[in-house]
Coordinates of C-alpha atoms in Angstrom, one line a residue:
M1 CA -0.6 -26.0 67.7
T2 CA -2.0 -27.4 65.0
S3 CA -6.2 -27.0 65.0
I4 CA -7.9 -28.4 68.1
L5 CA -11.2 -28.6 65.7
A6 CA -10.7 -30.8 63.2
G7 CA -12.8 -30.7 60.1
L8 CA -13.4 -26.6 60.6
T9 CA -12.5 -24.2 57.9
T10 CA -12.8 -20.5 59.6
A11 CA -12.8 -19.2 55.7
A12 CA -16.4 -21.1 55.9
L13 CA -17.6 -19.2 58.6
A14 CA -16.2 -15.3 57.7
L15 CA -19.1 -14.5 56.2
S16 CA -21.9 -16.1 58.6
L17 CA -19.6 -14.2 61.7
C18 CA -19.1 -10.3 60.0
T19 CA -21.0 -8.1 60.9
T20 CA -22.6 -5.3 58.9
A21 CA -24.3 -3.7 61.7
L22 CA -20.8 -2.9 61.8
A23 CA -20.5 -0.4 59.1
A24 CA -21.5 3.4 59.9
P25 CA -25.2 4.6 58.5
A26 CA -25.5 6.5 56.0
G27 CA -23.8 10.2 56.9
K28 CA -22.1 9.2 59.6
K29 CA -18.4 7.6 59.7
A30 CA -16.9 6.3 62.9
A31 CA -13.4 8.4 63.8
D32 CA -10.0 7.0 63.6
E33 CA -9.5 7.0 67.0
T34 CA -6.1 4.8 66.9
G35 CA -3.1 5.7 68.6
K36 CA -5.8 6.8 72.1
T37 CA -5.4 5.5 75.2
A38 CA -9.2 3.3 76.4
S39 CA -9.9 6.2 78.7
Q40 CA -10.0 8.9 75.6
V41 CA -12.2 6.6 73.2
S42 CA -15.3 7.7 72.2
K43 CA -18.6 5.7 73.7
T44 CA -20.6 5.4 70.9
V45 CA -19.5 3.6 67.8
P46 CA -21.7 4.7 64.7
G47 CA -23.6 1.3 63.6
R48 CA -22.9 -1.0 66.7
T49 CA -24.7 -2.4 69.3
W50 CA -22.2 -2.6 72.0
Q51 CA -21.3 0.4 73.3
R52 CA -17.9 1.8 75.7
E53 CA -18.1 3.2 79.4
Y54 CA -15.0 4.2 80.9
L55 CA -15.2 3.8 84.9
E56 CA -13.0 4.0 87.1
G57 CA -9.9 3.5 84.9
D58 CA -11.0 0.9 82.9
L59 CA -12.7 0.7 79.7
Y60 CA -16.6 -1.5 79.5
Y61 CA -18.5 -2.6 76.8
T62 CA -22.3 -2.8 77.4
G63 CA -25.4 -3.6 76.0
P64 CA -28.9 -1.7 75.4
A65 CA -31.5 -2.0 78.4
P66 CA -31.8 -5.7 79.2
A67 CA -34.3 -8.0 77.1
K68 CA -35.8 -11.3 78.4
V69 CA -33.8 -14.8 77.3
P70 CA -35.7 -17.1 75.8
E71 CA -36.5 -20.3 77.8
G72 CA -34.5 -23.1 77.2
E73 CA -31.6 -20.5 75.8
Q74 CA -28.3 -21.8 75.2
P75 CA -24.8 -20.3 76.0
P76 CA -23.3 -19.7 72.7
A77 CA -21.1 -22.4 72.0
F78 CA -18.1 -19.8 69.9
R79 CA -14.2 -20.7 70.7
P80 CA -11.0 -19.7 68.5
S81 CA -10.4 -23.5 66.4
W82 CA -6.8 -22.7 66.7
L83 CA -4.3 -21.7 68.9
P84 CA -0.2 -21.1 69.4
E85 CA 1.9 -24.2 70.0
G86 CA 1.8 -25.1 73.4
Y87 CA -1.8 -24.2 74.5
A88 CA -4.5 -26.1 76.2
L89 CA -7.5 -25.6 77.3
S90 CA -7.5 -25.1 81.4
S91 CA -11.2 -23.9 81.7
A92 CA -14.4 -23.5 80.2
S93 CA -17.7 -22.6 82.1
T94 CA -20.8 -20.5 80.9
G95 CA -22.2 -17.7 83.4
G96 CA -24.3 -14.2 83.1
V97 CA -27.6 -13.1 84.3
P98 CA -30.6 -15.0 82.6
Q99 CA -33.0 -12.4 84.1
K100 CA -31.4 -9.5 83.2
G101 CA -31.1 -10.9 79.3
E102 CA -27.4 -12.0 79.3
V103 CA -26.1 -15.6 78.6
K104 CA -22.2 -15.7 78.1
A105 CA -19.4 -18.8 78.2
D106 CA -15.4 -18.2 79.2
W107 CA -12.6 -20.7 77.5
S108 CA -9.5 -19.9 79.2
Y109 CA -5.8 -21.8 77.7
E110 CA -2.7 -21.9 79.4
N111 CA 0.7 -22.7 78.3
G112 CA 3.2 -22.8 81.5
G113 CA 2.9 -19.3 83.1
D114 CA 1.0 -17.8 80.3
R115 CA -2.8 -17.7 79.9
L116 CA -5.2 -17.1 77.6
N117 CA -8.6 -16.3 77.9
F118 CA -11.7 -15.7 75.3
S119 CA -14.7 -14.8 76.4
C120 CA -18.6 -14.5 74.1
F121 CA -21.4 -12.8 75.0
L122 CA -25.1 -13.6 73.7
R123 CA -26.5 -10.5 73.5
P124 CA -26.0 -7.4 74.1
T125 CA -26.4 -6.6 77.8
G126 CA -24.7 -5.8 81.0
S127 CA -21.4 -4.9 81.4
L128 CA -18.3 -6.8 79.8
G129 CA -16.0 -6.3 82.6
A130 CA -18.0 -6.8 84.8
A131 CA -19.6 -9.8 83.9
A132 CA -16.2 -11.5 83.3
G133 CA -14.3 -10.1 86.2
A134 CA -11.8 -8.0 84.1
A135 CA -11.7 -4.8 81.5
V136 CA -9.7 -3.0 79.2
S137 CA -7.3 -1.0 80.6
G138 CA -8.1 2.8 80.5
D139 CA -3.9 2.5 80.1
S140 CA -3.8 0.4 77.0
I141 CA -3.5 2.3 73.3
L142 CA -6.3 1.6 70.6
H143 CA -5.5 0.5 67.3
K144 CA -8.1 -0.1 65.1
T145 CA -8.5 -3.3 63.1
K146 CA -10.3 -6.1 61.1
I147 CA -11.5 -9.6 62.1
Q148 CA -13.2 -12.1 59.2
G149 CA -13.6 -8.8 57.8
C150 CA -15.1 -7.3 60.3
D151 CA -14.6 -4.0 62.9
A152 CA -12.7 -4.5 65.6
D153 CA -10.4 -2.8 68.6
F154 CA -7.2 -4.2 69.6
Y155 CA -6.0 -2.4 72.6
Q156 CA -2.1 -2.8 73.1
G157 CA -1.4 -3.3 77.0
V158 CA 1.1 -1.4 79.5
P159 CA 3.1 -3.2 81.4
A160 CA 2.3 -3.5 85.1
H161 CA 4.1 -5.3 88.1
G162 CA 5.9 -7.7 85.3
Y163 CA 2.7 -8.7 83.5
L164 CA 1.7 -7.2 79.5
T165 CA -2.4 -8.4 78.8
N166 CA -3.4 -7.2 75.3
D167 CA -7.1 -7.2 74.2
L168 CA -9.4 -7.6 71.6
V169 CA -13.0 -6.8 70.8
W170 CA -15.5 -7.3 68.6
E171 CA -18.4 -8.1 67.7
N172 CA -21.6 -10.0 65.1
K173 CA -24.6 -9.1 63.3
Q174 CA -26.5 -11.0 65.6
G175 CA -24.9 -9.1 68.5
N176 CA -22.4 -11.4 69.7
L177 CA -20.0 -9.9 71.7
F178 CA -16.2 -11.3 71.3
W179 CA -13.4 -10.5 73.5
L180 CA -9.8 -11.8 73.4
S181 CA -7.4 -11.1 76.2
G182 CA -3.7 -12.5 77.0
S183 CA 0.0 -11.4 76.7
L184 CA 0.6 -12.5 73.0
D185 CA 1.1 -9.9 70.2
Q186 CA -1.7 -8.4 67.6
A187 CA -0.5 -10.5 65.1
A188 CA -1.1 -14.1 67.6
M189 CA -4.3 -12.6 68.6
E190 CA -5.6 -11.8 65.3
K191 CA -5.0 -15.1 63.8
I192 CA -6.6 -16.7 67.1
A193 CA -9.8 -14.5 66.3
E194 CA -9.8 -15.3 62.9
S195 CA -10.5 -18.6 63.5
V196 CA -13.3 -17.8 66.1
A197 CA -16.4 -20.3 65.2
E198 CA -19.7 -21.9 66.6
V199 CA -19.2 -25.4 67.6
K200 CA -21.3 -27.9 66.0
S201 CA -20.0 -31.5 67.1
E202 CA -22.7 -33.1 69.6
P203 CA -22.4 -33.5 73.6
L204 CA -20.1 -35.1 75.3
P205 CA -21.4 -38.5 76.5
E206 CA -22.6 -38.0 80.3
Y207 CA -19.9 -39.4 83.2
A208 CA -20.6 -39.4 86.6
L209 CA -18.3 -39.9 90.0
T210 CA -19.6 -42.7 91.5
A211 CA -16.6 -42.4 94.7
L212 CA -16.3 -39.5 95.9
P213 CA -13.9 -38.0 99.2
A214 CA -16.9 -38.1 102.6
G215 CA -18.8 -34.1 103.0
A216 CA -18.3 -34.1 99.4
S217 CA -21.3 -31.7 97.9
L218 CA -21.8 -30.6 93.9
F219 CA -21.1 -26.9 93.5
S220 CA -21.7 -25.7 90.0
R221 CA -21.6 -27.6 86.8
D222 CA -21.2 -26.3 83.5
A223 CA -21.3 -28.1 80.5
L224 CA -20.6 -27.2 76.7
P225 CA -20.6 -28.8 73.7
E226 CA -16.6 -30.3 74.2
V227 CA -16.2 -30.0 77.9
V228 CA -17.8 -30.6 80.9
K229 CA -16.5 -29.3 84.1
E230 CA -17.8 -29.7 87.5
Q231 CA -16.8 -27.8 91.0
W232 CA -17.3 -29.3 94.1
T233 CA -16.5 -28.7 97.4
V234 CA -15.7 -31.0 100.2
E235 CA -16.2 -30.3 104.1
G236 CA -13.0 -29.7 105.7
A237 CA -10.7 -30.2 102.5
G238 CA -11.2 -26.9 100.2
G239 CA -12.8 -29.0 97.2
F240 CA -12.3 -30.4 93.9
T241 CA -12.6 -29.2 90.7
W242 CA -12.7 -32.8 87.8
T243 CA -13.4 -31.8 83.8
Y244 CA -13.5 -34.0 80.7
S245 CA -12.8 -32.9 77.1
S246 CA -12.6 -33.9 73.9
L247 CA -10.1 -31.0 73.1
P248 CA -6.4 -31.3 74.7
L249 CA -6.3 -30.1 78.5
H250 CA -4.2 -28.2 80.9
A251 CA -3.3 -29.2 84.3
G252 CA -2.1 -26.7 85.7
G253 CA 0.6 -28.8 87.5
T254 CA 4.3 -27.3 87.6
G255 CA 7.3 -29.4 87.5
T256 CA 8.0 -33.1 86.9
A257 CA 5.1 -35.4 86.3
E258 CA 4.8 -38.8 88.0
T259 CA 3.4 -41.2 85.7
V260 CA 0.3 -43.5 87.7
K261 CA -1.6 -46.5 86.5
M262 CA -5.8 -46.8 86.6
N263 CA -7.5 -49.4 85.6
G264 CA -4.7 -50.3 83.1
S265 CA -4.6 -46.7 81.6
E266 CA -1.5 -44.4 82.6
G267 CA -2.1 -40.9 84.1
R268 CA 0.1 -38.5 84.7
F269 CA 0.0 -36.9 88.3
W270 CA 1.4 -33.6 89.5
Q271 CA 1.9 -32.3 93.5
E272 CA 2.9 -29.0 94.7
K273 CA 2.3 -26.9 98.2
T274 CA 1.2 -23.3 97.8
Q275 CA 3.3 -21.1 98.9
A276 CA 2.7 -20.1 103.0
L277 CA 2.2 -16.2 103.7
T278 CA 2.5 -15.6 107.9
V279 CA -0.1 -12.5 108.3
V280 CA 0.5 -10.5 111.6
T281 CA -2.5 -8.6 113.5
K282 CA -1.7 -5.6 115.8
T283 CA -3.7 -3.8 118.3
E284 CA -3.4 -1.6 120.9
D285 CA -2.7 -4.5 123.8
S286 CA -2.0 -8.1 121.5
E287 CA 0.0 -9.4 118.5
T288 CA -1.9 -12.4 116.7
T289 CA 0.7 -14.1 113.9
S290 CA -1.7 -17.0 111.3
T291 CA -0.7 -18.6 108.8
L292 CA -2.2 -18.2 105.4
G293 CA -1.5 -20.7 102.1
G294 CA 0.9 -24.1 102.3
S295 CA -1.7 -26.7 101.6
T296 CA -1.0 -29.4 99.1
F297 CA -3.0 -29.1 95.6
S298 CA -3.0 -32.3 93.3
A299 CA -4.0 -32.7 89.6
L300 CA -4.6 -35.7 87.5
L301 CA -4.9 -36.0 84.0
W302 CA -5.5 -39.3 81.9
T303 CA -7.1 -39.8 78.5
D304 CA -9.7 -42.6 78.2
P305 CA -8.2 -44.9 75.4
E306 CA -11.4 -46.3 73.8
T307 CA -12.9 -42.5 73.3
K308 CA -10.0 -40.5 73.8
I309 CA -11.7 -38.5 75.8
N310 CA -9.5 -36.2 78.7
F311 CA -10.3 -36.4 82.1
L312 CA -8.6 -34.3 84.8
L313 CA -9.2 -34.1 88.5
Q314 CA -7.4 -31.8 90.2
G315 CA -7.7 -30.1 94.1
H316 CA -7.0 -30.6 97.7
L317 CA -6.9 -33.8 97.8
D318 CA -4.1 -37.0 97.6
R319 CA -3.0 -38.7 95.2
D320 CA -4.5 -42.3 96.5
V321 CA -7.5 -40.5 96.8
L322 CA -7.7 -38.8 93.0
I323 CA -6.5 -42.4 91.9
F324 CA -9.3 -44.3 93.4
M325 CA -12.1 -41.7 91.9
A326 CA -10.4 -41.6 88.7
E327 CA -10.8 -45.6 88.9
H328 CA -15.0 -45.2 89.8
I329 CA -16.0 -42.7 87.2
T330 CA -19.2 -44.8 84.9
R331 CA -20.9 -43.7 81.9
K332 CA -24.2 -43.3 82.6

């Protein structure tokens, strides 16, 4: 895939992303820990803001004592500007715990069954693993490397249950922590990391859903310069997610898409049934059988021909409902 952020060049941003703070102070030199497992590496690294903490099988990157987040502080708008061919944005969200001085942004990309996650933590507080829902496995092997001229930690994962996860972690001079995680090899992940840049584009236009299923209620809304995502709950129906972005979007559907018409525009529709799981609960006196899953999941993806903005509706809703909702999206 060619660059998904036209006009940005990583070379011009290499100096701003590079951290002089990563250099070890005079008289102190960071030990070469290449070849050690994540469970064996040292907790502190000379010159670094974020340190390591090994806990119950995983390695976490943690910051110093929390600092108050300035009022109105926005999530960090860093993301990769280059991805391997076939990868597209599947999710973007903001999070963290502002009361504890933590603000972060997460980006997820998919290519078939392969997934790539990128997280940026705005300031050095909290735990990378705990905040993002994942951590570096203690069995992964550390390989020291450089990203945009800065020291970085690449962890070669060990396949488990048919999955492989490699991790690449580095920080910049402002104290931002970057974390890239996926099944790609070291060379590909380093190339992606080298392309990471701060997004400077204008915010997207404001759109609104004017037709909603009965019982729908907004649960959360995440807004970054190039993507807006809303999660809605629907009483008795599970809910749906609505995303619009200037970047290519991954629908998450499998199989062959159906071409549908919406207000003169063409879209692609997928529908599949989640796997059902039968659970048997036994007690001394009785046995109860129940079925979990087996619900229908649908996705509708289309592009506005005028603005070139991509829209995606996903959830446990029927085809006609999604199309009707798509036809009643308005610009504020």
